[in-house]
Coordinates of C-alpha atoms and ligand atoms in Angstrom, one line a residue:
D1 CA -149.8 -2.9 -154.1
A2 CA -151.9 -4.5 -156.9
R3 CA -155.2 -5.9 -155.8
D4 CA -158.0 -7.5 -157.7
I5 CA -160.8 -5.1 -158.7
G6 CA -163.3 -7.9 -159.0
H7 CA -167.0 -7.9 -158.4
P8 CA -167.3 -8.1 -154.6
G9 CA -169.8 -11.0 -154.2
S10 CA -171.8 -9.2 -151.5
M11 CA -172.8 -6.3 -153.7
D12 CA -176.3 -6.2 -155.1
A13 CA -177.1 -4.8 -158.6
S14 CA -177.7 -1.2 -157.5
Q15 CA -174.5 -1.1 -155.5
L16 CA -172.6 -2.6 -158.5
Q17 CA -173.9 0.2 -160.7
R18 CA -172.7 2.8 -158.2
R19 CA -169.1 1.6 -158.8
V20 CA -166.9 3.7 -161.1
V21 CA -164.1 1.8 -162.7
I22 CA -161.4 3.1 -165.0
H23 CA -159.4 1.2 -167.5
L24 CA -156.2 2.8 -168.7
D25 CA -154.1 1.6 -171.6
L26 CA -150.9 3.1 -172.9
D27 CA -151.0 4.3 -176.5
C28 CA -148.7 2.3 -178.8
F29 CA -146.7 1.5 -175.8
Y30 CA -143.4 0.1 -177.0
A31 CA -143.3 2.8 -179.7
Q32 CA -143.7 5.5 -177.1
V33 CA -140.9 4.0 -175.0
E34 CA -138.5 3.9 -178.0
A35 CA -139.4 7.4 -179.3
K36 CA -138.7 8.8 -175.8
R37 CA -135.5 6.9 -175.4
L38 CA -134.2 8.0 -178.8
G39 CA -135.5 11.6 -178.5
I40 CA -137.7 11.2 -181.6
D41 CA -140.6 13.6 -182.0
P42 CA -144.0 11.8 -181.5
S43 CA -145.2 13.2 -184.9
V44 CA -142.6 11.1 -186.7
P45 CA -144.0 7.7 -188.0
L46 CA -142.3 5.0 -185.9
A47 CA -142.6 1.3 -185.3
V48 CA -141.0 -1.3 -183.1
Q49 CA -139.9 -4.4 -184.8
Q50 CA -139.0 -7.8 -183.5
W51 CA -136.9 -9.6 -186.2
S52 CA -138.6 -8.7 -189.4
G53 CA -142.1 -8.1 -188.0
L54 CA -143.7 -5.0 -186.4
I55 CA -145.0 -5.4 -182.9
A56 CA -145.9 -1.8 -182.1
V57 CA -146.8 1.1 -184.4
N58 CA -147.3 4.7 -183.5
Y59 CA -150.4 6.6 -184.5
P60 CA -148.8 8.8 -187.3
A61 CA -147.7 5.5 -188.9
R62 CA -151.1 3.9 -188.3
H63 CA -152.8 6.8 -190.0
R64 CA -150.8 6.0 -193.1
G65 CA -151.8 2.3 -193.1
V66 CA -149.0 0.7 -191.2
K67 CA -150.3 -2.1 -189.0
R68 CA -148.9 -4.5 -186.4
H69 CA -147.6 -7.8 -188.0
L70 CA -146.7 -6.2 -191.3
N71 CA -143.1 -6.9 -192.0
V72 CA -140.5 -4.0 -192.2
T73 CA -140.3 -4.2 -196.0
E74 CA -144.1 -4.0 -196.5
A75 CA -144.3 -1.1 -194.0
K76 CA -141.6 0.9 -195.6
K77 CA -143.4 0.6 -199.0
L78 CA -146.3 2.4 -197.4
V79 CA -144.2 4.9 -195.4
P80 CA -140.6 5.2 -196.8
E81 CA -139.4 7.4 -193.9
L82 CA -140.9 5.1 -191.2
V83 CA -138.4 4.8 -188.3
C84 CA -138.1 1.1 -187.3
V85 CA -136.5 0.4 -184.0
H86 CA -135.7 -3.1 -183.1
V87 CA -136.5 -4.4 -179.6
E88 CA -133.5 -4.8 -177.4
T89 CA -131.8 -8.2 -177.9
I90 CA -129.1 -9.9 -175.9
G91 CA -126.6 -12.6 -176.9
D92 CA -126.1 -15.9 -175.1
D93 CA -122.8 -14.9 -173.6
E94 CA -124.0 -11.6 -172.1
G95 CA -126.5 -10.4 -169.5
G96 CA -127.3 -13.7 -167.8
H97 CA -129.0 -11.6 -165.1
V98 CA -131.4 -10.3 -167.7
D99 CA -132.6 -13.8 -168.5
A100 CA -134.2 -14.1 -165.1
E101 CA -135.9 -10.8 -165.7
A102 CA -137.0 -11.9 -169.2
A103 CA -138.6 -14.9 -167.7
E104 CA -141.1 -12.8 -165.7
D105 CA -144.6 -13.1 -166.8
D106 CA -146.1 -10.4 -168.9
A107 CA -149.2 -10.7 -171.0
H108 CA -147.6 -9.9 -174.3
D109 CA -144.1 -11.3 -173.9
V110 CA -142.8 -13.0 -177.0
A111 CA -139.2 -14.2 -176.4
G112 CA -137.3 -15.4 -179.4
V113 CA -134.8 -18.0 -178.3
G114 CA -131.8 -19.4 -180.1
V115 CA -128.2 -20.5 -179.8
G116 CA -125.0 -19.5 -181.6
V117 CA -122.6 -16.6 -181.9
P118 CA -123.8 -13.2 -180.5
T119 CA -123.8 -10.3 -182.9
A120 CA -123.5 -6.6 -182.2
E121 CA -126.5 -4.5 -181.2
K122 CA -128.2 -3.1 -184.3
T123 CA -131.0 -0.6 -184.6
D124 CA -132.0 -1.1 -188.2
G125 CA -133.3 -4.5 -187.2
T126 CA -133.4 -6.4 -190.4
S127 CA -129.9 -7.8 -189.7
H128 CA -130.7 -8.8 -186.1
D129 CA -129.7 -12.4 -185.8
K130 CA -132.6 -14.5 -184.5
Q131 CA -130.3 -17.5 -184.2
S132 CA -127.9 -16.0 -181.8
R133 CA -129.8 -13.5 -179.8
K134 CA -133.0 -13.2 -177.8
V135 CA -135.4 -10.5 -177.0
S136 CA -135.2 -8.5 -173.8
L137 CA -138.3 -6.6 -172.8
R138 CA -136.6 -4.8 -169.9
R139 CA -137.0 -1.3 -171.4
Y140 CA -140.7 -1.8 -171.5
R141 CA -140.9 -3.4 -168.1
R142 CA -139.1 -0.5 -166.5
A143 CA -141.3 2.0 -168.3
S144 CA -144.3 0.0 -167.2
W145 CA -143.4 0.0 -163.6
R146 CA -142.8 3.8 -163.7
V147 CA -146.3 4.2 -165.0
M148 CA -147.7 1.8 -162.4
S149 CA -146.0 3.6 -159.6
A150 CA -147.3 6.9 -160.8
L151 CA -150.8 5.4 -160.7
A152 CA -150.2 3.8 -157.3
D153 CA -149.1 7.2 -155.9
R154 CA -152.3 8.8 -157.3
C155 CA -154.9 6.2 -156.7
E156 CA -156.1 3.9 -153.9
H157 CA -157.1 0.8 -155.9
V158 CA -154.8 0.0 -158.8
E159 CA -154.7 -3.4 -160.5
R160 CA -152.0 -3.9 -163.1
A161 CA -153.6 -5.9 -165.9
S162 CA -150.7 -6.3 -168.3
I163 CA -147.4 -4.5 -169.3
D164 CA -149.4 -1.5 -170.5
E165 CA -152.8 -1.5 -168.9
A166 CA -154.3 -1.1 -165.5
Y167 CA -157.7 -0.9 -163.8
V168 CA -158.4 1.8 -161.2
D169 CA -161.5 1.7 -159.0
V170 CA -162.4 5.3 -158.2
T171 CA -165.7 4.6 -156.5
R172 CA -164.5 6.0 -153.2
E173 CA -163.0 9.1 -154.8
V174 CA -166.4 9.7 -156.5
D175 CA -168.2 9.1 -153.2
A176 CA -165.9 11.5 -151.4
A177 CA -166.4 14.2 -154.0
V178 CA -170.2 13.8 -153.8
A179 CA -170.0 13.9 -150.0
T180 CA -167.7 16.8 -149.5
A181 CA -168.0 19.2 -152.5
N182 CA -170.7 21.8 -152.7
A183 CA -173.3 21.8 -155.6
A184 CA -171.3 24.3 -157.7
E185 CA -168.1 22.3 -157.3
I186 CA -169.8 19.1 -158.3
D187 CA -171.3 20.8 -161.3
E188 CA -167.9 21.9 -162.3
M189 CA -166.4 18.4 -162.0
V190 CA -169.3 17.0 -164.0
R191 CA -169.0 19.6 -166.7
D192 CA -165.2 19.0 -166.9
G193 CA -165.7 15.2 -167.0
V194 CA -168.3 15.4 -169.8
R195 CA -166.2 17.9 -171.8
R196 CA -163.1 15.7 -171.8
T197 CA -164.8 12.5 -172.6
G198 CA -166.2 10.7 -175.6
A199 CA -169.3 8.6 -175.0
V200 CA -171.1 5.9 -176.9
V201 CA -174.4 7.5 -175.8
P202 CA -174.1 11.0 -174.4
L203 CA -174.1 11.2 -170.6
T204 CA -177.1 12.9 -169.1
P205 CA -175.8 13.9 -165.7
S206 CA -178.7 16.3 -165.0
T207 CA -181.2 13.5 -165.0
S208 CA -179.2 10.4 -164.1
E209 CA -177.3 10.0 -160.9
H210 CA -175.4 7.1 -162.5
D211 CA -174.2 9.3 -165.3
R212 CA -173.3 12.1 -162.8
R213 CA -171.0 9.6 -161.1
L214 CA -169.5 8.5 -164.4
A215 CA -168.9 12.2 -165.3
I216 CA -167.1 12.8 -162.0
G217 CA -165.1 9.5 -162.7
A218 CA -164.2 11.0 -166.1
H219 CA -163.0 14.2 -164.4
V220 CA -160.9 12.0 -162.1
C221 CA -159.6 9.9 -165.1
A222 CA -158.5 13.0 -167.0
G223 CA -156.5 14.0 -163.8
I224 CA -154.9 10.6 -163.5
R225 CA -153.9 10.6 -167.2
A226 CA -152.5 14.1 -166.8
S227 CA -150.4 13.1 -163.8
V228 CA -149.1 9.9 -165.6
L229 CA -148.1 12.1 -168.6
E230 CA -146.4 14.6 -166.3
R231 CA -144.5 11.9 -164.3
T232 CA -143.5 9.6 -167.2
G233 CA -144.1 11.5 -170.5
F234 CA -146.4 8.7 -171.7
T235 CA -150.0 9.1 -173.0
M236 CA -152.7 6.7 -172.1
S237 CA -156.3 6.2 -173.2
G238 CA -159.0 5.7 -170.6
G239 CA -162.4 4.0 -170.3
I240 CA -164.9 4.9 -167.6
A241 CA -167.8 2.6 -166.7
H242 CA -169.6 0.8 -163.9
N243 CA -167.5 -2.4 -164.4
K244 CA -164.1 -3.6 -165.6
M245 CA -165.3 -5.2 -168.8
L246 CA -167.1 -2.1 -170.1
A247 CA -164.2 0.1 -169.0
K248 CA -161.8 -2.0 -171.0
L249 CA -164.0 -1.9 -174.1
A250 CA -164.4 1.9 -173.7
S251 CA -160.7 2.7 -173.4
A252 CA -160.0 1.3 -176.9
R253 CA -162.7 3.3 -178.6
N254 CA -160.9 6.7 -178.8
K255 CA -157.2 6.3 -179.1
P256 CA -154.7 7.8 -178.7
N257 CA -154.8 10.1 -175.7
R258 CA -158.5 10.2 -175.4
Q259 CA -161.1 8.8 -172.9
T260 CA -164.5 7.3 -173.3
A261 CA -167.4 6.7 -170.9
V262 CA -169.9 3.9 -171.2
S263 CA -173.2 4.6 -169.4
R264 CA -175.8 2.1 -168.4
R265 CA -177.9 3.4 -171.3
A266 CA -175.1 2.9 -173.8
V267 CA -174.7 -0.8 -173.0
T268 CA -177.5 -2.0 -175.2
E269 CA -176.5 0.2 -178.0
M270 CA -172.8 -0.8 -177.7
M271 CA -173.6 -4.5 -177.6
E272 CA -175.5 -4.2 -180.8
S273 CA -172.8 -2.3 -182.6
L274 CA -169.8 -4.4 -181.4
P275 CA -168.9 -7.8 -182.8
M276 CA -169.7 -10.0 -179.8
R277 CA -166.4 -11.8 -180.3
S278 CA -164.3 -8.9 -179.0
I279 CA -165.6 -9.6 -175.5
K280 CA -163.1 -11.6 -173.5
G281 CA -164.0 -15.3 -173.5
L282 CA -166.3 -15.1 -176.5
G283 CA -163.6 -15.1 -179.1
G284 CA -163.5 -18.8 -179.9
K285 CA -165.8 -21.8 -180.0
L286 CA -167.9 -20.6 -177.1
G287 CA -168.6 -17.4 -178.9
E288 CA -169.7 -19.3 -182.0
K289 CA -172.1 -21.4 -179.9
V290 CA -173.5 -18.3 -178.1
E291 CA -174.0 -16.6 -181.4
A292 CA -175.7 -19.6 -182.9
A293 CA -178.0 -19.9 -179.8
L294 CA -178.8 -16.1 -180.0
R295 CA -179.7 -16.5 -183.7
R296 CA -182.0 -19.4 -182.9
V297 CA -183.8 -17.4 -180.2
F298 CA -183.9 -14.0 -182.0
G299 CA -183.7 -14.9 -185.6
E300 CA -181.1 -14.3 -188.2
G301 CA -181.0 -10.6 -187.7
S302 CA -179.4 -10.9 -184.2
Ligands
TTP401 P1 -151.3 -3.1 -176.9 O1 -151.8 -2.3 -175.8 O2 -152.2 -4.2 -177.4 O3 -150.9 -2.2 -178.1 P2 -150.2 -0.8 -178.2 O4 -150.0 -0.3 -176.8 O5 -149.0 -0.9 -179.0 O6 -151.2 0.1 -179.0 P3 -152.6 0.7 -178.5 O7 -152.5 2.2 -178.6 O8 -153.6 0.2 -179.5 O9 -152.9 0.2 -177.1 O10 -150.0 -3.8 -176.4 C1 -149.0 -3.2 -175.6 C2 -147.6 -3.6 -176.1 O11 -147.4 -5.0 -176.1 C3 -147.3 -3.1 -177.5 O12 -146.8 -1.8 -177.6 C4 -146.3 -4.1 -177.9 C5 -146.6 -5.4 -177.1 N1 -147.3 -6.4 -178.0 C6 -146.5 -7.4 -178.6 O13 -145.3 -7.4 -178.5 N2 -147.2 -8.3 -179.5 C7 -148.6 -8.3 -179.6 O14 -149.1 -9.1 -180.4 C8 -149.3 -7.2 -178.9 C9 -150.8 -7.2 -179.1 C10 -148.7 -6.3 -178.1
MG402 MG1 -151.7 -0.2 -175.4

């Protein structure tokens, strides 16, 4: 059951900073789904195309310069052996029941719609007929729900944020660990959490209780990612922080199949190093105004 992991209004600042929130994002999601479906080894460069453009690119292909929104021809110039798998498409005279499913709301859905004569399913993609067929995302929706149900079985508070990401509030799990484990067990969880986790600024669990809680959260996060991998075969990256926004920024910092923590101490440093516009809501005109205002207050160097 998805619920909103918001900021409970009644919490004061110190309670908010005792929260431990994880953001999980599947790595090159559609590409993982197609590789698994077709039995292609994850080390093979692979991309998912919609018509002539790429909408998901696996990491072996990214490491060789292939990016989302390149077209298939451009991408194959970079990586001649790139496997391009076209998203599933359906014709107008088939699968009417899929249409209802396709109309469901997902953050990244892009449905190509057209009318005309249906053509046979192709996997090379370039000859997919945009006029007569439309995109079906059901493979990815099904994979998404398998991941979400693995998360729901493992965690108390899960909020699905899009087809390939979710927030998990593990505050209670951390509280329970602190309350019931002995000192040696807590030390072991903290060590494990730190060992498995990248950090913008290294965690200092020996001197900071907040960092200790994040380290235990990181240990929990590694366990959640391992159980999703075991249940579904998919890798995810994770971010661990005291709130959702920072957890989301963190999960993108070490991809694929890695996790990152953002401590209170890291916040200042991270805000300085990140383009401010990557924060949700500050991408457009508002961001420009805020940036201009900050420059007025702090000078051009801000
Ligand atoms: P993302 O999580 O943004 O990307 P990703 O999972 O492919 O790669 P990453 O490892 O960086 O997380 O989006 C999830 C899926 O949504 C992606 O696999 C394909 C689809 N998608 C589109 O179809 N069009 C888009 O413009 C974006 C951003 C995603
Ligand atoms: Mg993703």
